[in-house]
Amino acid sequence: MQNRPCLCCGDGTHAGILHGRRGLLARGIAAGLVATGLPRAPALSASAVAHTTLTPDQALDQLKKGNDDYQHGAPYSFAHDRPRRVELARGQAPFAVLVGCSDSRVPPELLFGRGLGELFIVRNAGNTVDTAALGSIEYGVGVLGCPLVVVLGHEGCGAVAAALEMVERNATFPGVIGEMVQPILPAVLSARGADGKLSLDDAVIANARRVAMRLKTQSPVLQAAISQKKLKVVAARYDLDDGDVRWFEDA
């Protein structure tokens, strides 16, 4: 079996046993969805609820409003009580896929003011996308009908900082941490200024934009939804202290 290039690194660096095994499921789902034009797939979704009716732009507006409310300290108004839990037990119909970092300071539901069942969240350190993450994203779009994918980087990202250390000082890290941050290296290199200097924040933004662009160009499931105007993929950057999310809608 020939491994597909990793979505996070793009060059097959991480193709191997792990990608291969997980890839069987991801590629099987993707092939079935693309072949039949992104149908609803009840056998996969096990959901008894209808997909969201929001358009990609409406879904993005919801997140922008939620983040604005979060910045200004507006009280949360989403339902999270027993009736809502009982409702969600029937199935899920999130309106956005959020590809974020594992950082404990970046909780997606809180910073976008969303409640139970509204966001389909995929989190890895450095908001990278390996085969398992890609399959999850494709499931959120192709099966659950999410009209929006957001790749969210954030201020002071430790994984991007580690990649920057590898580039500038040839740093090494214990265990598989070095392998984990290797997919971020191309984004760090692309963020180098004309004077040769590297900024952590520029690298964070470059990494989020690069992952978003790879999702749009290397996932057939997402490409099909985009071509039908059923999906938008955007990059963003979250500021830790002021709570603001900066959007890059051109990815």
PDB file of C-alpha atoms in Angstrom:
ATOM      1  CA  MET A   1       0.000   0.000   0.000  1.00  0.00           C
ATOM      2  CA  GLN A   2       1.362   3.391  -0.981  1.00  0.00           C
ATOM      3  CA  ASN A   3       1.043   6.000   1.768  1.00  0.00           C
ATOM      4  CA  ARG A   4      -0.524   9.354   0.971  1.00  0.00           C
ATOM      5  CA  PRO A   5       1.648  12.371   1.917  1.00  0.00           C
ATOM      6  CA  CYS A   6       0.942  13.624   5.408  1.00  0.00           C
ATOM      7  CA  LEU A   7      -1.407  16.599   5.449  1.00  0.00           C
ATOM      8  CA  CYS A   8       0.708  18.373   8.038  1.00  0.00           C
ATOM      9  CA  CYS A   9       4.123  17.977   6.409  1.00  0.00           C
ATOM     10  CA  GLY A  10       3.062  17.364   2.800  1.00  0.00           C
ATOM     11  CA  ASP A  11       6.113  15.342   1.844  1.00  0.00           C
ATOM     12  CA  GLY A  12       5.524  11.893   3.265  1.00  0.00           C
ATOM     13  CA  THR A  13       7.892  12.447   6.179  1.00  0.00           C
ATOM     14  CA  HIS A  14       5.495  10.802   8.592  1.00  0.00           C
ATOM     15  CA  ALA A  15       4.048   8.164   6.292  1.00  0.00           C
ATOM     16  CA  GLY A  16       4.443   4.766   7.873  1.00  0.00           C
ATOM     17  CA  ILE A  17       2.733   2.109   9.917  1.00  0.00           C
ATOM     18  CA  LEU A  18       0.724   4.582  12.007  1.00  0.00           C
ATOM     19  CA  HIS A  19      -0.467   6.551   9.003  1.00  0.00           C
ATOM     20  CA  GLY A  20      -1.126   3.405   7.032  1.00  0.00           C
ATOM     21  CA  ARG A  21      -3.399   1.758   9.561  1.00  0.00           C
ATOM     22  CA  ARG A  22      -5.352   4.887  10.350  1.00  0.00           C
ATOM     23  CA  GLY A  23      -5.388   5.788   6.677  1.00  0.00           C
ATOM     24  CA  LEU A  24      -7.414   2.692   5.800  1.00  0.00           C
ATOM     25  CA  LEU A  25     -10.413   4.111   7.645  1.00  0.00           C
ATOM     26  CA  ALA A  26      -9.929   7.719   6.558  1.00  0.00           C
ATOM     27  CA  ARG A  27      -9.445   6.864   2.883  1.00  0.00           C
ATOM     28  CA  GLY A  28     -12.332   4.395   2.906  1.00  0.00           C
ATOM     29  CA  ILE A  29     -14.718   7.031   4.256  1.00  0.00           C
ATOM     30  CA  ALA A  30     -13.359   9.667   1.892  1.00  0.00           C
ATOM     31  CA  ALA A  31     -13.633   7.446  -1.185  1.00  0.00           C
ATOM     32  CA  GLY A  32     -17.221   6.527  -0.421  1.00  0.00           C
ATOM     33  CA  LEU A  33     -18.282  10.114   0.187  1.00  0.00           C
ATOM     34  CA  VAL A  34     -16.590  11.508  -2.909  1.00  0.00           C
ATOM     35  CA  ALA A  35     -17.851   8.725  -5.162  1.00  0.00           C
ATOM     36  CA  THR A  36     -21.442   9.484  -4.244  1.00  0.00           C
ATOM     37  CA  GLY A  37     -21.219  13.260  -4.036  1.00  0.00           C
ATOM     38  CA  LEU A  38     -21.030  13.813  -0.274  1.00  0.00           C
ATOM     39  CA  PRO A  39     -24.210  12.027   0.776  1.00  0.00           C
ATOM     40  CA  ARG A  40     -25.553  11.811   4.255  1.00  0.00           C
ATOM     41  CA  ALA A  41     -24.223   8.557   5.658  1.00  0.00           C
ATOM     42  CA  PRO A  42     -26.471   7.287   8.444  1.00  0.00           C
ATOM     43  CA  ALA A  43     -24.489   4.067   8.830  1.00  0.00           C
ATOM     44  CA  LEU A  44     -21.459   6.137   9.767  1.00  0.00           C
ATOM     45  CA  SER A  45     -23.076   9.006  11.628  1.00  0.00           C
ATOM     46  CA  ALA A  46     -25.561   7.031  13.726  1.00  0.00           C
ATOM     47  CA  SER A  47     -27.449  10.311  14.021  1.00  0.00           C
ATOM     48  CA  ALA A  48     -31.189  10.885  14.116  1.00  0.00           C
ATOM     49  CA  VAL A  49     -30.927  14.662  13.805  1.00  0.00           C
ATOM     50  CA  ALA A  50     -30.805  16.843  10.709  1.00  0.00           C
ATOM     51  CA  HIS A  51     -27.633  18.590   9.614  1.00  0.00           C
ATOM     52  CA  THR A  52     -27.229  22.283  10.315  1.00  0.00           C
ATOM     53  CA  THR A  53     -28.892  24.607   7.809  1.00  0.00           C
ATOM     54  CA  LEU A  54     -26.250  27.311   8.263  1.00  0.00           C
ATOM     55  CA  THR A  55     -24.256  28.369   5.217  1.00  0.00           C
ATOM     56  CA  PRO A  56     -20.459  28.595   5.492  1.00  0.00           C
ATOM     57  CA  ASP A  57     -20.635  32.378   5.904  1.00  0.00           C
ATOM     58  CA  GLN A  58     -23.385  32.148   8.515  1.00  0.00           C
ATOM     59  CA  ALA A  59     -21.395  29.573  10.478  1.00  0.00           C
ATOM     60  CA  LEU A  60     -18.348  31.835  10.407  1.00  0.00           C
ATOM     61  CA  ASP A  61     -20.454  34.803  11.566  1.00  0.00           C
ATOM     62  CA  GLN A  62     -21.658  32.713  14.514  1.00  0.00           C
ATOM     63  CA  LEU A  63     -18.082  32.087  15.616  1.00  0.00           C
ATOM     64  CA  LYS A  64     -17.098  35.720  15.134  1.00  0.00           C
ATOM     65  CA  LYS A  65     -20.018  36.890  17.243  1.00  0.00           C
ATOM     66  CA  GLY A  66     -19.283  34.302  19.913  1.00  0.00           C
ATOM     67  CA  ASN A  67     -15.672  35.418  20.153  1.00  0.00           C
ATOM     68  CA  ASP A  68     -16.714  39.079  20.337  1.00  0.00           C
ATOM     69  CA  ASP A  69     -19.052  38.241  23.223  1.00  0.00           C
ATOM     70  CA  TYR A  70     -16.266  36.275  24.920  1.00  0.00           C
ATOM     71  CA  GLN A  71     -13.838  39.194  24.673  1.00  0.00           C
ATOM     72  CA  HIS A  72     -16.326  41.564  26.253  1.00  0.00           C
ATOM     73  CA  GLY A  73     -17.326  39.238  29.064  1.00  0.00           C
ATOM     74  CA  ALA A  74     -20.879  38.558  27.922  1.00  0.00           C
ATOM     75  CA  PRO A  75     -22.552  35.793  29.961  1.00  0.00           C
ATOM     76  CA  TYR A  76     -22.826  32.395  28.318  1.00  0.00           C
ATOM     77  CA  SER A  77     -26.350  31.604  27.147  1.00  0.00           C
ATOM     78  CA  PHE A  78     -25.991  28.134  25.619  1.00  0.00           C
ATOM     79  CA  ALA A  79     -27.937  25.166  26.941  1.00  0.00           C
ATOM     80  CA  HIS A  80     -25.920  22.573  28.834  1.00  0.00           C
ATOM     81  CA  ASP A  81     -28.530  21.065  31.124  1.00  0.00           C
ATOM     82  CA  ARG A  82     -30.157  17.624  31.147  1.00  0.00           C
ATOM     83  CA  PRO A  83     -32.734  18.361  28.387  1.00  0.00           C
ATOM     84  CA  ARG A  84     -29.884  19.379  26.085  1.00  0.00           C
ATOM     85  CA  ARG A  85     -27.933  16.238  26.941  1.00  0.00           C
ATOM     86  CA  VAL A  86     -30.991  14.092  26.248  1.00  0.00           C
ATOM     87  CA  GLU A  87     -31.496  15.868  22.933  1.00  0.00           C
ATOM     88  CA  LEU A  88     -27.887  15.264  21.903  1.00  0.00           C
ATOM     89  CA  ALA A  89     -28.107  11.588  22.841  1.00  0.00           C
ATOM     90  CA  ARG A  90     -30.158  11.168  19.645  1.00  0.00           C
ATOM     91  CA  GLY A  91     -27.295  12.410  17.492  1.00  0.00           C
ATOM     92  CA  GLN A  92     -25.076  15.352  16.691  1.00  0.00           C
ATOM     93  CA  ALA A  93     -25.295  18.171  14.153  1.00  0.00           C
ATOM     94  CA  PRO A  94     -22.345  20.529  14.778  1.00  0.00           C
ATOM     95  CA  PHE A  95     -22.018  23.579  12.554  1.00  0.00           C
ATOM     96  CA  ALA A  96     -18.206  23.841  12.456  1.00  0.00           C
ATOM     97  CA  VAL A  97     -15.093  21.692  12.605  1.00  0.00           C
ATOM     98  CA  LEU A  98     -12.461  23.321  14.819  1.00  0.00           C
ATOM     99  CA  VAL A  99      -8.881  22.173  14.258  1.00  0.00           C
ATOM    100  CA  GLY A 100      -7.027  23.491  17.278  1.00  0.00           C
ATOM    101  CA  CYS A 101      -4.010  23.090  19.515  1.00  0.00           C
ATOM    102  CA  SER A 102      -4.022  20.890  22.609  1.00  0.00           C
ATOM    103  CA  ASP A 103      -2.923  23.888  24.712  1.00  0.00           C
ATOM    104  CA  SER A 104      -5.016  24.072  27.899  1.00  0.00           C
ATOM    105  CA  ARG A 105      -5.398  27.847  27.485  1.00  0.00           C
ATOM    106  CA  VAL A 106      -7.322  27.513  24.220  1.00  0.00           C
ATOM    107  CA  PRO A 107     -10.721  25.873  24.946  1.00  0.00           C
ATOM    108  CA  PRO A 108     -12.719  26.259  21.703  1.00  0.00           C
ATOM    109  CA  GLU A 109     -16.254  26.195  23.143  1.00  0.00           C
ATOM    110  CA  LEU A 110     -15.438  28.925  25.650  1.00  0.00           C
ATOM    111  CA  LEU A 111     -13.607  31.347  23.391  1.00  0.00           C
ATOM    112  CA  PHE A 112     -16.356  31.076  20.756  1.00  0.00           C
ATOM    113  CA  GLY A 113     -19.236  31.034  23.244  1.00  0.00           C
ATOM    114  CA  ARG A 114     -20.622  27.720  21.972  1.00  0.00           C
ATOM    115  CA  GLY A 115     -22.393  24.929  23.812  1.00  0.00           C
ATOM    116  CA  LEU A 116     -22.770  21.174  23.756  1.00  0.00           C
ATOM    117  CA  GLY A 117     -22.957  19.638  20.305  1.00  0.00           C
ATOM    118  CA  GLU A 118     -22.108  22.783  18.323  1.00  0.00           C
ATOM    119  CA  LEU A 119     -18.421  22.263  17.494  1.00  0.00           C
ATOM    120  CA  PHE A 120     -16.688  19.149  16.163  1.00  0.00           C
ATOM    121  CA  ILE A 121     -13.227  19.543  17.648  1.00  0.00           C
ATOM    122  CA  VAL A 122      -9.924  18.013  16.516  1.00  0.00           C
ATOM    123  CA  ARG A 123      -6.945  18.949  18.698  1.00  0.00           C
ATOM    124  CA  ASN A 124      -3.228  18.200  18.363  1.00  0.00           C
ATOM    125  CA  ALA A 125      -0.251  20.136  19.702  1.00  0.00           C
ATOM    126  CA  GLY A 126       0.505  22.825  17.130  1.00  0.00           C
ATOM    127  CA  ASN A 127      -2.868  22.254  15.392  1.00  0.00           C
ATOM    128  CA  THR A 128      -1.193  19.790  13.032  1.00  0.00           C
ATOM    129  CA  VAL A 129      -3.196  17.338  10.928  1.00  0.00           C
ATOM    130  CA  ASP A 130      -2.056  13.750  10.627  1.00  0.00           C
ATOM    131  CA  THR A 131      -4.036  10.933   9.014  1.00  0.00           C
ATOM    132  CA  ALA A 132      -6.243  10.345  12.045  1.00  0.00           C
ATOM    133  CA  ALA A 133      -7.017  14.057  12.341  1.00  0.00           C
ATOM    134  CA  LEU A 134      -7.744  14.301   8.619  1.00  0.00           C
ATOM    135  CA  GLY A 135     -10.189  11.425   8.833  1.00  0.00           C
ATOM    136  CA  SER A 136     -11.933  13.175  11.710  1.00  0.00           C
ATOM    137  CA  ILE A 137     -12.164  16.433   9.740  1.00  0.00           C
ATOM    138  CA  GLU A 138     -13.499  14.637   6.674  1.00  0.00           C
ATOM    139  CA  TYR A 139     -16.051  12.882   8.879  1.00  0.00           C
ATOM    140  CA  GLY A 140     -17.196  16.221  10.286  1.00  0.00           C
ATOM    141  CA  VAL A 141     -17.674  17.635   6.810  1.00  0.00           C
ATOM    142  CA  GLY A 142     -18.741  14.627   4.742  1.00  0.00           C
ATOM    143  CA  VAL A 143     -20.886  12.800   7.291  1.00  0.00           C
ATOM    144  CA  LEU A 144     -22.002  15.381   9.855  1.00  0.00           C
ATOM    145  CA  GLY A 145     -22.469  18.145   7.282  1.00  0.00           C
ATOM    146  CA  CYS A 146     -20.366  20.897   8.860  1.00  0.00           C
ATOM    147  CA  PRO A 147     -20.170  23.889   6.489  1.00  0.00           C
ATOM    148  CA  LEU A 148     -17.063  25.392   8.083  1.00  0.00           C
ATOM    149  CA  VAL A 149     -13.563  24.250   9.038  1.00  0.00           C
ATOM    150  CA  VAL A 150     -11.394  26.559  11.161  1.00  0.00           C
ATOM    151  CA  VAL A 151      -7.685  25.909  11.729  1.00  0.00           C
ATOM    152  CA  LEU A 152      -6.873  27.821  14.911  1.00  0.00           C
ATOM    153  CA  GLY A 153      -3.328  28.721  15.915  1.00  0.00           C
ATOM    154  CA  HIS A 154      -2.612  30.750  19.021  1.00  0.00           C
ATOM    155  CA  GLU A 155      -0.192  33.174  20.633  1.00  0.00           C
ATOM    156  CA  GLY A 156       2.801  31.573  22.335  1.00  0.00           C
ATOM    157  CA  CYS A 157       2.240  28.093  20.890  1.00  0.00           C
ATOM    158  CA  GLY A 158       4.748  25.733  22.502  1.00  0.00           C
ATOM    159  CA  ALA A 159       4.799  23.287  19.590  1.00  0.00           C
ATOM    160  CA  VAL A 160       5.582  26.046  17.088  1.00  0.00           C
ATOM    161  CA  ALA A 161       8.189  27.439  19.487  1.00  0.00           C
ATOM    162  CA  ALA A 162       9.812  23.994  19.617  1.00  0.00           C
ATOM    163  CA  ALA A 163       9.894  23.850  15.808  1.00  0.00           C
ATOM    164  CA  LEU A 164      11.476  27.296  15.766  1.00  0.00           C
ATOM    165  CA  GLU A 165      14.117  26.067  18.213  1.00  0.00           C
ATOM    166  CA  MET A 166      14.850  23.138  15.909  1.00  0.00           C
ATOM    167  CA  VAL A 167      15.347  25.499  12.973  1.00  0.00           C
ATOM    168  CA  GLU A 168      17.426  28.131  14.769  1.00  0.00           C
ATOM    169  CA  ARG A 169      19.408  26.054  17.274  1.00  0.00           C
ATOM    170  CA  ASN A 170      19.082  22.475  16.049  1.00  0.00           C
ATOM    171  CA  ALA A 171      17.348  21.682  19.343  1.00  0.00           C
ATOM    172  CA  THR A 172      16.391  18.130  20.286  1.00  0.00           C
ATOM    173  CA  PHE A 173      13.542  16.941  22.494  1.00  0.00           C
ATOM    174  CA  PRO A 174      12.843  13.745  24.471  1.00  0.00           C
ATOM    175  CA  GLY A 175      10.662  10.912  23.268  1.00  0.00           C
ATOM    176  CA  VAL A 176       8.706  11.577  20.083  1.00  0.00           C
ATOM    177  CA  ILE A 177       8.215  15.296  20.718  1.00  0.00           C
ATOM    178  CA  GLY A 178      10.686  16.108  17.952  1.00  0.00           C
ATOM    179  CA  GLU A 179       8.778  13.943  15.486  1.00  0.00           C
ATOM    180  CA  MET A 180       5.540  15.597  16.561  1.00  0.00           C
ATOM    181  CA  VAL A 181       6.777  19.103  15.713  1.00  0.00           C
ATOM    182  CA  GLN A 182       8.569  18.201  12.483  1.00  0.00           C
ATOM    183  CA  PRO A 183       5.446  18.879  10.363  1.00  0.00           C
ATOM    184  CA  ILE A 184       5.566  22.495  11.576  1.00  0.00           C
ATOM    185  CA  LEU A 185       9.099  23.071  10.250  1.00  0.00           C
ATOM    186  CA  PRO A 186       8.071  24.084   6.696  1.00  0.00           C
ATOM    187  CA  ALA A 187       5.752  26.776   8.094  1.00  0.00           C
ATOM    188  CA  VAL A 188       8.528  28.083  10.360  1.00  0.00           C
ATOM    189  CA  LEU A 189      10.937  28.262   7.430  1.00  0.00           C
ATOM    190  CA  SER A 190       8.364  30.071   5.289  1.00  0.00           C
ATOM    191  CA  ALA A 191       7.931  32.702   8.015  1.00  0.00           C
ATOM    192  CA  ARG A 192      11.585  33.792   7.922  1.00  0.00           C
ATOM    193  CA  GLY A 193      11.811  37.499   7.145  1.00  0.00           C
ATOM    194  CA  ALA A 194      13.954  39.156   4.475  1.00  0.00           C
ATOM    195  CA  ASP A 195      16.518  39.879   7.191  1.00  0.00           C
ATOM    196  CA  GLY A 196      16.669  36.208   8.081  1.00  0.00           C
ATOM    197  CA  LYS A 197      14.940  36.640  11.425  1.00  0.00           C
ATOM    198  CA  LEU A 198      12.163  34.381  12.654  1.00  0.00           C
ATOM    199  CA  SER A 199       9.190  35.561  14.718  1.00  0.00           C
ATOM    200  CA  LEU A 200       7.238  33.034  16.774  1.00  0.00           C
ATOM    201  CA  ASP A 201       3.947  34.772  16.046  1.00  0.00           C
ATOM    202  CA  ASP A 202       4.644  34.914  12.304  1.00  0.00           C
ATOM    203  CA  ALA A 203       5.392  31.181  12.444  1.00  0.00           C
ATOM    204  CA  VAL A 204       2.135  30.498  14.339  1.00  0.00           C
ATOM    205  CA  ILE A 205       0.134  32.299  11.655  1.00  0.00           C
ATOM    206  CA  ALA A 206       2.071  30.649   8.819  1.00  0.00           C
ATOM    207  CA  ASN A 207       1.428  27.227  10.358  1.00  0.00           C
ATOM    208  CA  ALA A 208      -2.337  27.761  10.673  1.00  0.00           C
ATOM    209  CA  ARG A 209      -2.566  29.108   7.123  1.00  0.00           C
ATOM    210  CA  ARG A 210      -0.464  26.265   5.743  1.00  0.00           C
ATOM    211  CA  VAL A 211      -2.591  23.573   7.369  1.00  0.00           C
ATOM    212  CA  ALA A 212      -5.781  25.243   6.114  1.00  0.00           C
ATOM    213  CA  MET A 213      -4.410  25.441   2.569  1.00  0.00           C
ATOM    214  CA  ARG A 214      -3.378  21.785   2.622  1.00  0.00           C
ATOM    215  CA  LEU A 215      -6.839  20.769   3.764  1.00  0.00           C
ATOM    216  CA  LYS A 216      -8.336  22.649   0.819  1.00  0.00           C
ATOM    217  CA  THR A 217      -5.939  21.238  -1.742  1.00  0.00           C
ATOM    218  CA  GLN A 218      -5.241  17.673  -0.562  1.00  0.00           C
ATOM    219  CA  SER A 219      -8.541  16.374   0.815  1.00  0.00           C
ATOM    220  CA  PRO A 220     -10.937  15.174  -1.894  1.00  0.00           C
ATOM    221  CA  VAL A 221     -13.847  15.234   0.573  1.00  0.00           C
ATOM    222  CA  LEU A 222     -13.267  18.883   1.438  1.00  0.00           C
ATOM    223  CA  GLN A 223     -12.564  19.799  -2.190  1.00  0.00           C
ATOM    224  CA  ALA A 224     -15.905  18.339  -3.253  1.00  0.00           C
ATOM    225  CA  ALA A 225     -17.775  20.296  -0.571  1.00  0.00           C
ATOM    226  CA  ILE A 226     -15.933  23.517  -1.447  1.00  0.00           C
ATOM    227  CA  SER A 227     -16.712  23.106  -5.156  1.00  0.00           C
ATOM    228  CA  GLN A 228     -20.411  22.740  -4.259  1.00  0.00           C
ATOM    229  CA  LYS A 229     -20.162  25.907  -2.099  1.00  0.00           C
ATOM    230  CA  LYS A 230     -21.111  23.849   0.938  1.00  0.00           C
ATOM    231  CA  LEU A 231     -17.860  24.459   2.800  1.00  0.00           C
ATOM    232  CA  LYS A 232     -15.409  27.187   3.743  1.00  0.00           C
ATOM    233  CA  VAL A 233     -11.958  26.529   5.246  1.00  0.00           C
ATOM    234  CA  VAL A 234     -10.284  29.391   7.102  1.00  0.00           C
ATOM    235  CA  ALA A 235      -7.259  29.924   9.313  1.00  0.00           C
ATOM    236  CA  ALA A 236      -7.233  31.970  12.496  1.00  0.00           C
ATOM    237  CA  ARG A 237      -4.984  33.051  15.370  1.00  0.00           C
ATOM    238  CA  TYR A 238      -6.088  33.419  19.007  1.00  0.00           C
ATOM    239  CA  ASP A 239      -4.571  35.994  21.357  1.00  0.00           C
ATOM    240  CA  LEU A 240      -4.183  34.556  24.850  1.00  0.00           C
ATOM    241  CA  ASP A 241      -4.450  37.696  26.935  1.00  0.00           C
ATOM    242  CA  ASP A 242      -7.047  39.776  25.126  1.00  0.00           C
ATOM    243  CA  GLY A 243      -9.120  36.834  23.827  1.00  0.00           C
ATOM    244  CA  ASP A 244      -9.314  38.125  20.260  1.00  0.00           C
ATOM    245  CA  VAL A 245      -9.384  35.797  17.264  1.00  0.00           C
ATOM    246  CA  ARG A 246      -7.802  37.171  14.090  1.00  0.00           C
ATOM    247  CA  TRP A 247      -9.176  35.619  10.921  1.00  0.00           C
ATOM    248  CA  PHE A 248      -7.423  34.712   7.669  1.00  0.00           C
ATOM    249  CA  GLU A 249     -10.284  33.869   5.374  1.00  0.00           C
ATOM    250  CA  ASP A 250      -8.057  33.465   2.326  1.00  0.00           C
ATOM    251  CA  ALA A 251      -6.105  30.827   4.342  1.00  0.00           C
TER     252      ALA A 251
END
